[in-house]
Amino acid sequence: QVQLVESGGGSVQAGGSLTLSCVGSGYTYSRYFMGWFRQAPGKEREGVALLTQGGDRPCYVNSVRGRFTISRDNAKNTLYLQMNSLKPDDTAMYYCARVRPGVNWNCGFKPGEYDYWGQGTQVTVSS
């Protein structure tokens, strides 16, 4: 049974930092590229960052590029999102997701291409 479990969310002031983690289980972790998405109240889910299976090719949505860093440790089945210089607009529920089998690497951030999602971890940034 595939499971993704996020942790690391919290409340910070603008300019602060947080690191999110996502532990995967129930599948061969290193075979799938992974991503972080977020959803704020009243808004659609949006892609934040994606990472290839080997961790060598990240992509980011423009609004977080230069502030967020996605990484992974395949030995620990863990995906990370280091978030620096946080802004109130970053406030959202953050989800990690696993790509569907057969989907080739792309930076399209299409939620429909991801078949398993974690339960989410809340990030709140105050001004």
PDB file of C-alpha atoms in Angstrom:
ATOM      1  CA  GLN A   1       0.000   0.000   0.000  1.00  0.00           C
ATOM      2  CA  VAL A   2       1.501   3.300  -1.112  1.00  0.00           C
ATOM      3  CA  GLN A   3       1.668   5.970   1.568  1.00  0.00           C
ATOM      4  CA  LEU A   4       3.092   9.476   1.632  1.00  0.00           C
ATOM      5  CA  VAL A   5       3.381  11.274   4.950  1.00  0.00           C
ATOM      6  CA  GLU A   6       4.342  14.942   5.168  1.00  0.00           C
ATOM      7  CA  SER A   7       5.678  16.777   8.185  1.00  0.00           C
ATOM      8  CA  GLY A   8       7.436  20.006   9.056  1.00  0.00           C
ATOM      9  CA  GLY A   9       4.726  22.583   8.551  1.00  0.00           C
ATOM     10  CA  GLY A  10       4.071  25.332  11.053  1.00  0.00           C
ATOM     11  CA  SER A  11       3.581  29.047  11.630  1.00  0.00           C
ATOM     12  CA  VAL A  12       6.375  31.507  10.935  1.00  0.00           C
ATOM     13  CA  GLN A  13       6.790  35.198  10.368  1.00  0.00           C
ATOM     14  CA  ALA A  14       7.545  36.612   6.953  1.00  0.00           C
ATOM     15  CA  GLY A  15      11.195  36.129   6.102  1.00  0.00           C
ATOM     16  CA  GLY A  16      11.425  32.933   8.105  1.00  0.00           C
ATOM     17  CA  SER A  17      12.235  29.396   7.005  1.00  0.00           C
ATOM     18  CA  LEU A  18      10.731  25.937   7.202  1.00  0.00           C
ATOM     19  CA  THR A  19      11.729  22.527   5.899  1.00  0.00           C
ATOM     20  CA  LEU A  20       9.034  20.087   4.875  1.00  0.00           C
ATOM     21  CA  SER A  21       9.599  16.330   4.662  1.00  0.00           C
ATOM     22  CA  CYS A  22       7.653  13.613   2.890  1.00  0.00           C
ATOM     23  CA  VAL A  23       8.321   9.964   3.625  1.00  0.00           C
ATOM     24  CA  GLY A  24       7.125   7.414   1.094  1.00  0.00           C
ATOM     25  CA  SER A  25       6.430   3.737   1.637  1.00  0.00           C
ATOM     26  CA  GLY A  26       4.874   0.786  -0.134  1.00  0.00           C
ATOM     27  CA  TYR A  27       6.701   1.233  -3.439  1.00  0.00           C
ATOM     28  CA  THR A  28      10.195   1.510  -4.924  1.00  0.00           C
ATOM     29  CA  TYR A  29      10.775   5.143  -4.044  1.00  0.00           C
ATOM     30  CA  SER A  30      13.714   5.801  -6.348  1.00  0.00           C
ATOM     31  CA  ARG A  31      11.774   4.889  -9.490  1.00  0.00           C
ATOM     32  CA  TYR A  32       9.398   7.835  -9.400  1.00  0.00           C
ATOM     33  CA  PHE A  33       9.788  11.545  -9.734  1.00  0.00           C
ATOM     34  CA  MET A  34       8.039  13.442  -6.987  1.00  0.00           C
ATOM     35  CA  GLY A  35       6.584  16.847  -6.410  1.00  0.00           C
ATOM     36  CA  TRP A  36       5.337  19.374  -3.903  1.00  0.00           C
ATOM     37  CA  PHE A  37       2.021  21.116  -4.456  1.00  0.00           C
ATOM     38  CA  ARG A  38       0.092  23.592  -2.339  1.00  0.00           C
ATOM     39  CA  GLN A  39      -3.448  24.793  -1.958  1.00  0.00           C
ATOM     40  CA  ALA A  40      -4.587  27.954  -0.258  1.00  0.00           C
ATOM     41  CA  PRO A  41      -8.208  28.452   0.875  1.00  0.00           C
ATOM     42  CA  GLY A  42     -10.414  29.310  -2.080  1.00  0.00           C
ATOM     43  CA  LYS A  43      -7.682  28.639  -4.611  1.00  0.00           C
ATOM     44  CA  GLU A  44      -6.814  25.769  -6.904  1.00  0.00           C
ATOM     45  CA  ARG A  45      -4.015  23.382  -6.101  1.00  0.00           C
ATOM     46  CA  GLU A  46      -0.779  24.569  -7.704  1.00  0.00           C
ATOM     47  CA  GLY A  47       2.564  22.941  -8.300  1.00  0.00           C
ATOM     48  CA  VAL A  48       5.509  24.266  -6.328  1.00  0.00           C
ATOM     49  CA  ALA A  49       8.517  22.091  -7.131  1.00  0.00           C
ATOM     50  CA  LEU A  50       9.288  18.809  -8.846  1.00  0.00           C
ATOM     51  CA  LEU A  51      12.335  16.560  -8.787  1.00  0.00           C
ATOM     52  CA  THR A  52      13.613  13.724 -10.947  1.00  0.00           C
ATOM     53  CA  GLN A  53      14.169  10.227  -9.616  1.00  0.00           C
ATOM     54  CA  GLY A  54      17.882  10.807  -9.114  1.00  0.00           C
ATOM     55  CA  GLY A  55      17.452  14.284  -7.708  1.00  0.00           C
ATOM     56  CA  ASP A  56      19.529  15.929 -10.422  1.00  0.00           C
ATOM     57  CA  ARG A  57      16.921  18.014 -12.180  1.00  0.00           C
ATOM     58  CA  PRO A  58      14.534  20.186 -10.197  1.00  0.00           C
ATOM     59  CA  CYS A  59      11.945  22.577 -11.497  1.00  0.00           C
ATOM     60  CA  TYR A  60      10.106  25.308  -9.644  1.00  0.00           C
ATOM     61  CA  VAL A  61       7.102  27.518 -10.127  1.00  0.00           C
ATOM     62  CA  ASN A  62       8.255  31.088 -10.752  1.00  0.00           C
ATOM     63  CA  SER A  63       6.891  32.413  -7.472  1.00  0.00           C
ATOM     64  CA  VAL A  64       9.230  30.257  -5.368  1.00  0.00           C
ATOM     65  CA  ARG A  65      12.317  30.013  -7.564  1.00  0.00           C
ATOM     66  CA  GLY A  66      15.376  31.214  -5.659  1.00  0.00           C
ATOM     67  CA  ARG A  67      13.652  30.833  -2.279  1.00  0.00           C
ATOM     68  CA  PHE A  68      12.674  27.130  -2.164  1.00  0.00           C
ATOM     69  CA  THR A  69      14.886  24.089  -2.709  1.00  0.00           C
ATOM     70  CA  ILE A  70      13.574  20.605  -3.402  1.00  0.00           C
ATOM     71  CA  SER A  71      15.757  17.586  -2.668  1.00  0.00           C
ATOM     72  CA  ARG A  72      15.460  13.905  -1.905  1.00  0.00           C
ATOM     73  CA  ASP A  73      17.258  11.125  -0.073  1.00  0.00           C
ATOM     74  CA  ASN A  74      16.371   7.860  -1.785  1.00  0.00           C
ATOM     75  CA  ALA A  75      18.089   5.846   0.943  1.00  0.00           C
ATOM     76  CA  LYS A  76      15.577   7.303   3.397  1.00  0.00           C
ATOM     77  CA  ASN A  77      12.605   7.377   0.995  1.00  0.00           C
ATOM     78  CA  THR A  78      12.266  11.055   1.814  1.00  0.00           C
ATOM     79  CA  LEU A  79      11.515  14.168  -0.218  1.00  0.00           C
ATOM     80  CA  TYR A  80      12.303  17.598   1.211  1.00  0.00           C
ATOM     81  CA  LEU A  81      11.297  21.175   0.555  1.00  0.00           C
ATOM     82  CA  GLN A  82      13.523  23.814   2.116  1.00  0.00           C
ATOM     83  CA  MET A  83      11.601  27.084   2.172  1.00  0.00           C
ATOM     84  CA  ASN A  84      13.431  30.341   2.848  1.00  0.00           C
ATOM     85  CA  SER A  85      12.352  33.979   2.769  1.00  0.00           C
ATOM     86  CA  LEU A  86       8.766  32.935   3.310  1.00  0.00           C
ATOM     87  CA  LYS A  87       6.004  35.351   2.373  1.00  0.00           C
ATOM     88  CA  PRO A  88       2.364  35.557   3.489  1.00  0.00           C
ATOM     89  CA  ASP A  89       1.407  34.434  -0.043  1.00  0.00           C
ATOM     90  CA  ASP A  90       3.130  31.103   0.694  1.00  0.00           C
ATOM     91  CA  THR A  91       0.443  30.298   3.259  1.00  0.00           C
ATOM     92  CA  ALA A  92      -1.235  27.057   2.170  1.00  0.00           C
ATOM     93  CA  MET A  93      -1.597  23.355   2.794  1.00  0.00           C
ATOM     94  CA  TYR A  94       1.428  21.674   1.255  1.00  0.00           C
ATOM     95  CA  TYR A  95       1.186  18.207  -0.274  1.00  0.00           C
ATOM     96  CA  CYS A  96       3.748  15.839  -1.686  1.00  0.00           C
ATOM     97  CA  ALA A  97       2.773  13.607  -4.577  1.00  0.00           C
ATOM     98  CA  ARG A  98       4.077  10.690  -6.600  1.00  0.00           C
ATOM     99  CA  VAL A  99       3.882  10.681 -10.385  1.00  0.00           C
ATOM    100  CA  ARG A 100       1.738   8.077 -12.117  1.00  0.00           C
ATOM    101  CA  PRO A 101       3.601   5.153 -13.699  1.00  0.00           C
ATOM    102  CA  GLY A 102       4.310   5.810 -17.354  1.00  0.00           C
ATOM    103  CA  VAL A 103       4.376   9.602 -17.136  1.00  0.00           C
ATOM    104  CA  ASN A 104       7.612  10.986 -18.540  1.00  0.00           C
ATOM    105  CA  TRP A 105       9.529  13.689 -16.739  1.00  0.00           C
ATOM    106  CA  ASN A 106       8.090  17.133 -17.326  1.00  0.00           C
ATOM    107  CA  CYS A 107       7.697  20.414 -15.471  1.00  0.00           C
ATOM    108  CA  GLY A 108       4.046  20.804 -16.276  1.00  0.00           C
ATOM    109  CA  PHE A 109       2.824  20.618 -12.674  1.00  0.00           C
ATOM    110  CA  LYS A 110      -0.348  18.819 -13.775  1.00  0.00           C
ATOM    111  CA  PRO A 111      -2.062  17.354 -10.679  1.00  0.00           C
ATOM    112  CA  GLY A 112      -3.733  14.710 -12.841  1.00  0.00           C
ATOM    113  CA  GLU A 113      -0.321  13.163 -13.555  1.00  0.00           C
ATOM    114  CA  TYR A 114       0.127  12.282  -9.862  1.00  0.00           C
ATOM    115  CA  ASP A 115      -1.634   9.289  -8.393  1.00  0.00           C
ATOM    116  CA  TYR A 116      -0.718   9.285  -4.716  1.00  0.00           C
ATOM    117  CA  TRP A 117      -0.851  12.256  -2.368  1.00  0.00           C
ATOM    118  CA  GLY A 118      -0.014  12.809   1.252  1.00  0.00           C
ATOM    119  CA  GLN A 119      -2.453  14.201   3.777  1.00  0.00           C
ATOM    120  CA  GLY A 120      -0.823  17.630   3.706  1.00  0.00           C
ATOM    121  CA  THR A 121       1.010  19.831   6.173  1.00  0.00           C
ATOM    122  CA  GLN A 122      -0.088  23.395   6.897  1.00  0.00           C
ATOM    123  CA  VAL A 123       2.261  26.329   6.396  1.00  0.00           C
ATOM    124  CA  THR A 124       1.149  29.719   7.728  1.00  0.00           C
ATOM    125  CA  VAL A 125       3.231  32.843   7.187  1.00  0.00           C
ATOM    126  CA  SER A 126       2.287  36.004   9.039  1.00  0.00           C
ATOM    127  CA  SER A 127       3.317  39.514   8.055  1.00  0.00           C
TER     128      SER A 127
END
